[in-house]
Amino acid sequence: MTKAHASITAEIVSARAEALRTRIETASGGRSVEVIAVTKGFGAEAIRASVGAGLFRVGENYAQELIAKAGELGADPLLAPEWHFLGRLQSNKVRQLAEIVDVWQSVDRVELVDEIAKRAPGARIFLQVNLSGEEQKGGAPLGDIPSLAARAADVGLRVTGLMGVGPAGDPELARPGFRDLVAMADRLSLPERSIGMSADLEIAVEEGATLVRVGHALFGDRPPR
Ligand SMILES: *Cc1c(COP(=O)(O)O)cnc(C)c1O
């Protein structure tokens, strides 16, 4: 895997990041939006290339893959990204991830809130909202978000935002869900809204994304898992 994608360089990622910033600015009218470089499926060189291109926030979906890449990058502070965990998360993986993960974006149930509070006290989390009705994408129903947020605050976690994955297909289909998520973030005074991926980031930015999570627009097609 590493070898086949050894061609991902900081130069390539920089050029794509530039194009990405243009897309974002066109949609945002100049409001600043952070980019999370989603490196799942690619080797540690994609993370090196991202950091080299000035993208310090990196998103990963799978516990073992994240741990392996963090190990490969080692302790070099110049290569230390801000790690965002984006994937479906089993509680029994939290302990191993706790030393590495900076922002837990896919928190969607009480069990996970409690486990993160135990293993990573005071950690920064986003609550994931299920926007598509597809169970395999994770996320809590919108109506459960206020009680989850209250629980997380009770156990000392810093809930700073909401995350959501739009449905596949026409990007315009994501708009109503993004709008509901942003309204809920407003209601709970959560500043971060992590919505939008390569295909639907314009819609997300128009609806108020503060972070977009971008994989293939930066790194190309992911190798099959
Ligand atoms: C894979 C993934 C992304 C990035 O998707 P692209 O379509 O490659 O931009 C963003 N968010 C989550 C939660 C993901 O799993």
GROMACS .gro file of C-alpha atoms and ligand atoms in nm:
model
  240
    1MET     CA    1   0.000   0.000   0.000
    2THR     CA    2   0.272   0.242   0.100
    3LYS     CA    3   0.470   0.174  -0.214
    4ALA     CA    4   0.184   0.214  -0.461
    5HIS     CA    5   0.110   0.560  -0.321
    6ALA     CA    6   0.463   0.677  -0.263
    7SER     CA    7   0.384   0.930  -0.539
    8ILE     CA    8   0.172   1.142  -0.301
    9THR     CA    9   0.405   1.434  -0.241
   10ALA     CA   10   0.373   1.765  -0.061
   11GLU     CA   11   0.388   1.936  -0.406
   12ILE     CA   12   0.089   1.744  -0.536
   13VAL     CA   13  -0.107   1.794  -0.216
   14SER     CA   14  -0.017   2.166  -0.213
   15ALA     CA   15  -0.149   2.211  -0.566
   16ARG     CA   16  -0.473   2.028  -0.483
   17ALA     CA   17  -0.506   2.218  -0.156
   18GLU     CA   18  -0.481   2.543  -0.353
   19ALA     CA   19  -0.766   2.433  -0.581
   20LEU     CA   20  -0.962   2.327  -0.274
   21ARG     CA   21  -0.917   2.667  -0.111
   22THR     CA   22  -1.053   2.830  -0.424
   23ARG     CA   23  -1.362   2.607  -0.412
   24ILE     CA   24  -1.411   2.687  -0.044
   25GLU     CA   25  -1.364   3.063  -0.087
   26THR     CA   26  -1.607   3.073  -0.375
   27ALA     CA   27  -1.871   2.908  -0.159
   28SER     CA   28  -1.792   3.089   0.166
   29GLY     CA   29  -1.750   3.441   0.036
   30GLY     CA   30  -1.422   3.464   0.228
   31ARG     CA   31  -1.534   3.326   0.567
   32SER     CA   32  -1.259   3.098   0.695
   33VAL     CA   33  -1.318   2.723   0.687
   34GLU     CA   34  -1.070   2.465   0.815
   35VAL     CA   35  -0.970   2.163   0.609
   36ILE     CA   36  -0.926   1.820   0.765
   37ALA     CA   37  -0.710   1.607   0.535
   38VAL     CA   38  -0.868   1.261   0.539
   39THR     CA   39  -0.582   1.016   0.492
   40LYS     CA   40  -0.761   0.684   0.551
   41GLY     CA   41  -0.651   0.419   0.305
   42PHE     CA   42  -0.322   0.593   0.228
   43GLY     CA   43   0.013   0.538   0.394
   44ALA     CA   44   0.190   0.764   0.640
   45GLU     CA   45   0.344   0.948   0.343
   46ALA     CA   46   0.004   1.109   0.279
   47ILE     CA   47   0.023   1.258   0.627
   48ARG     CA   48   0.379   1.378   0.569
   49ALA     CA   49   0.266   1.533   0.241
   50SER     CA   50  -0.032   1.700   0.410
   51VAL     CA   51   0.175   1.852   0.687
   52GLY     CA   52   0.432   1.955   0.424
   53ALA     CA   53   0.152   2.129   0.235
   54GLY     CA   54   0.044   2.315   0.547
   55LEU     CA   55  -0.255   2.094   0.631
   56PHE     CA   56  -0.195   2.005   0.994
   57ARG     CA   57  -0.534   1.856   1.071
   58VAL     CA   58  -0.558   1.495   0.969
   59GLY     CA   59  -0.862   1.265   0.981
   60GLU     CA   60  -0.855   0.887   1.012
   61ASN     CA   61  -1.138   0.633   1.031
   62TYR     CA   62  -0.987   0.310   1.157
   63ALA     CA   63  -0.821   0.261   1.494
   64GLN     CA   64  -0.546   0.019   1.391
   65GLU     CA   65  -0.458   0.221   1.082
   66LEU     CA   66  -0.429   0.542   1.282
   67ILE     CA   67  -0.213   0.378   1.549
   68ALA     CA   68   0.017   0.227   1.285
   69LYS     CA   69   0.065   0.559   1.106
   70ALA     CA   70   0.124   0.751   1.426
   71GLY     CA   71   0.391   0.493   1.511
   72GLU     CA   72   0.549   0.530   1.168
   73LEU     CA   73   0.563   0.908   1.195
   74GLY     CA   74   0.723   0.875   1.537
   75ALA     CA   75   0.775   1.158   1.777
   76ASP     CA   76   0.904   1.419   1.529
   77PRO     CA   77   0.726   1.738   1.644
   78LEU     CA   78   0.753   1.884   1.293
   79LEU     CA   79   0.541   1.595   1.171
   80ALA     CA   80   0.290   1.599   1.452
   81PRO     CA   81  -0.052   1.653   1.300
   82GLU     CA   82  -0.369   1.725   1.493
   83TRP     CA   83  -0.541   1.385   1.481
   84HIS     CA   84  -0.916   1.376   1.423
   85PHE     CA   85  -1.095   1.044   1.463
   86LEU     CA   86  -1.381   1.021   1.211
   87GLY     CA   87  -1.489   0.659   1.190
   88ARG     CA   88  -1.724   0.427   1.366
   89LEU     CA   89  -1.566   0.363   1.700
   90GLN     CA   90  -1.587   0.063   1.929
   91SER     CA   91  -1.552   0.150   2.296
   92ASN     CA   92  -1.277  -0.106   2.340
   93LYS     CA   93  -1.054   0.088   2.097
   94VAL     CA   94  -1.072   0.413   2.291
   95ARG     CA   95  -0.799   0.327   2.540
   96GLN     CA   96  -0.538   0.267   2.268
   97LEU     CA   97  -0.637   0.575   2.073
   98ALA     CA   98  -0.650   0.808   2.372
   99GLU     CA   99  -0.279   0.891   2.366
  100ILE     CA  100  -0.295   0.997   2.002
  101VAL     CA  101  -0.635   1.140   1.911
  102ASP     CA  102  -0.683   1.515   1.960
  103VAL     CA  103  -1.045   1.552   1.846
  104TRP     CA  104  -1.303   1.272   1.858
  105GLN     CA  105  -1.549   1.363   1.582
  106SER     CA  106  -1.766   1.052   1.569
  107VAL     CA  107  -1.908   1.035   1.920
  108ASP     CA  108  -2.264   0.910   1.889
  109ARG     CA  109  -2.367   0.726   2.206
  110VAL     CA  110  -2.352   0.744   2.584
  111GLU     CA  111  -2.127   0.440   2.614
  112LEU     CA  112  -1.866   0.612   2.399
  113VAL     CA  113  -1.900   0.943   2.584
  114ASP     CA  114  -1.835   0.763   2.912
  115GLU     CA  115  -1.541   0.563   2.780
  116ILE     CA  116  -1.370   0.870   2.631
  117ALA     CA  117  -1.426   1.061   2.955
  118LYS     CA  118  -1.256   0.775   3.141
  119ARG     CA  119  -0.960   0.725   2.904
  120ALA     CA  120  -0.907   1.082   2.782
  121PRO     CA  121  -1.042   1.311   3.054
  122GLY     CA  122  -1.141   1.655   2.928
  123ALA     CA  123  -1.096   1.556   2.564
  124ARG     CA  124  -1.237   1.764   2.282
  125ILE     CA  125  -1.526   1.590   2.108
  126PHE     CA  126  -1.782   1.650   1.837
  127LEU     CA  127  -2.112   1.467   1.844
  128GLN     CA  128  -2.197   1.291   1.521
  129VAL     CA  129  -2.547   1.336   1.385
  130ASN     CA  130  -2.687   1.072   1.153
  131LEU     CA  131  -2.802   1.273   0.851
  132SER     CA  132  -2.876   0.998   0.604
  133GLY     CA  133  -3.075   0.743   0.802
  134GLU     CA  134  -2.813   0.485   0.701
  135GLU     CA  135  -2.716   0.298   1.015
  136GLN     CA  136  -2.370   0.196   0.886
  137LYS     CA  137  -2.262   0.561   0.862
  138GLY     CA  138  -2.297   0.604   1.238
  139GLY     CA  139  -2.425   0.907   1.420
  140ALA     CA  140  -2.706   0.967   1.664
  141PRO     CA  141  -3.051   1.085   1.561
  142LEU     CA  142  -3.070   1.464   1.577
  143GLY     CA  143  -3.322   1.445   1.861
  144ASP     CA  144  -3.071   1.260   2.083
  145ILE     CA  145  -2.802   1.527   2.046
  146PRO     CA  146  -2.907   1.761   2.333
  147SER     CA  147  -2.906   1.481   2.592
  148LEU     CA  148  -2.574   1.343   2.462
  149ALA     CA  149  -2.423   1.691   2.482
  150ALA     CA  150  -2.547   1.729   2.838
  151ARG     CA  151  -2.404   1.391   2.933
  152ALA     CA  152  -2.066   1.471   2.777
  153ALA     CA  153  -2.049   1.802   2.964
  154ASP     CA  154  -2.144   1.624   3.288
  155VAL     CA  155  -1.852   1.385   3.256
  156GLY     CA  156  -1.609   1.666   3.180
  157LEU     CA  157  -1.565   1.639   2.803
  158ARG     CA  158  -1.536   1.954   2.591
  159VAL     CA  159  -1.813   1.930   2.333
  160THR     CA  160  -1.714   2.187   2.072
  161GLY     CA  161  -1.905   2.083   1.764
  162LEU     CA  162  -2.128   1.856   1.560
  163MET     CA  163  -2.024   1.631   1.271
  164GLY     CA  164  -2.235   1.483   0.994
  165VAL     CA  165  -2.192   1.283   0.674
  166GLY     CA  166  -2.427   1.371   0.390
  167PRO     CA  167  -2.607   1.106   0.186
  168ALA     CA  168  -2.437   0.970  -0.127
  169GLY     CA  169  -2.553   1.094  -0.467
  170ASP     CA  170  -2.650   1.445  -0.574
  171PRO     CA  171  -2.470   1.682  -0.331
  172GLU     CA  172  -2.783   1.898  -0.317
  173LEU     CA  173  -2.950   1.612  -0.126
  174ALA     CA  174  -2.718   1.686   0.166
  175ARG     CA  175  -2.845   2.041   0.214
  176PRO     CA  176  -3.150   1.981   0.439
  177GLY     CA  177  -2.951   1.761   0.677
  178PHE     CA  178  -2.662   2.010   0.692
  179ARG     CA  179  -2.912   2.283   0.767
  180ASP     CA  180  -3.067   2.083   1.054
  181LEU     CA  181  -2.723   2.009   1.197
  182VAL     CA  182  -2.621   2.376   1.188
  183ALA     CA  183  -2.950   2.478   1.352
  184MET     CA  184  -2.884   2.228   1.632
  185ALA     CA  185  -2.525   2.353   1.674
  186ASP     CA  186  -2.664   2.708   1.701
  187ARG     CA  187  -2.920   2.599   1.957
  188LEU     CA  188  -2.654   2.431   2.173
  189SER     CA  189  -2.399   2.714   2.112
  190LEU     CA  190  -2.145   2.472   1.964
  191PRO     CA  191  -1.901   2.667   1.745
  192GLU     CA  192  -1.773   2.386   1.520
  193ARG     CA  193  -1.973   2.234   1.233
  194SER     CA  194  -1.788   1.951   1.059
  195ILE     CA  195  -1.988   1.893   0.743
  196GLY     CA  196  -1.891   1.848   0.381
  197MET     CA  197  -1.652   1.613   0.202
  198SER     CA  198  -1.489   1.624  -0.144
  199ALA     CA  199  -1.818   1.594  -0.332
  200ASP     CA  200  -2.050   1.816  -0.126
  201LEU     CA  201  -1.825   2.072   0.039
  202GLU     CA  202  -1.975   2.371  -0.144
  203ILE     CA  203  -2.319   2.286  -0.009
  204ALA     CA  204  -2.176   2.239   0.340
  205VAL     CA  205  -1.984   2.567   0.330
  206GLU     CA  206  -2.293   2.753   0.207
  207GLU     CA  207  -2.486   2.607   0.501
  208GLY     CA  208  -2.225   2.709   0.759
  209ALA     CA  209  -1.949   2.445   0.777
  210THR     CA  210  -1.651   2.554   0.988
  211LEU     CA  211  -1.456   2.240   0.898
  212VAL     CA  212  -1.468   2.027   0.584
  213ARG     CA  213  -1.322   1.676   0.574
  214VAL     CA  214  -1.150   1.610   0.244
  215GLY     CA  215  -0.998   1.287   0.116
  216HIS     CA  216  -1.001   1.216  -0.256
  217ALA     CA  217  -0.990   1.582  -0.369
  218LEU     CA  218  -0.645   1.594  -0.202
  219PHE     CA  219  -0.509   1.243  -0.247
  220GLY     CA  220  -0.693   1.091  -0.543
  221ASP     CA  221  -0.881   0.762  -0.539
  222ARG     CA  222  -0.843   0.554  -0.228
  223PRO     CA  223  -0.699   0.207  -0.273
  224PRO     CA  224  -0.961  -0.061  -0.196
  225ARG     CA  225  -0.965  -0.171   0.164
  226LIG     C1  226  -1.375   0.918   0.406
  226LIG     C2  227  -1.440   1.026   0.481
  226LIG     C3  228  -1.427   1.158   0.440
  226LIG     C4  229  -1.356   1.202   0.313
  226LIG     O1  230  -1.428   1.161   0.202
  226LIG     P1  231  -1.388   1.213   0.052
  226LIG     O2  232  -1.511   1.184  -0.024
  226LIG     O3  233  -1.273   1.127   0.011
  226LIG     O4  234  -1.354   1.354   0.061
  226LIG     C5  235  -1.486   1.256   0.521
  226LIG     N1  236  -1.553   1.224   0.633
  226LIG     C6  237  -1.567   1.097   0.675
  226LIG     C7  238  -1.643   1.070   0.800
  226LIG     C8  239  -1.512   0.994   0.600
  226LIG     O5  240  -1.530   0.868   0.641
   0.00000   0.00000   0.00000
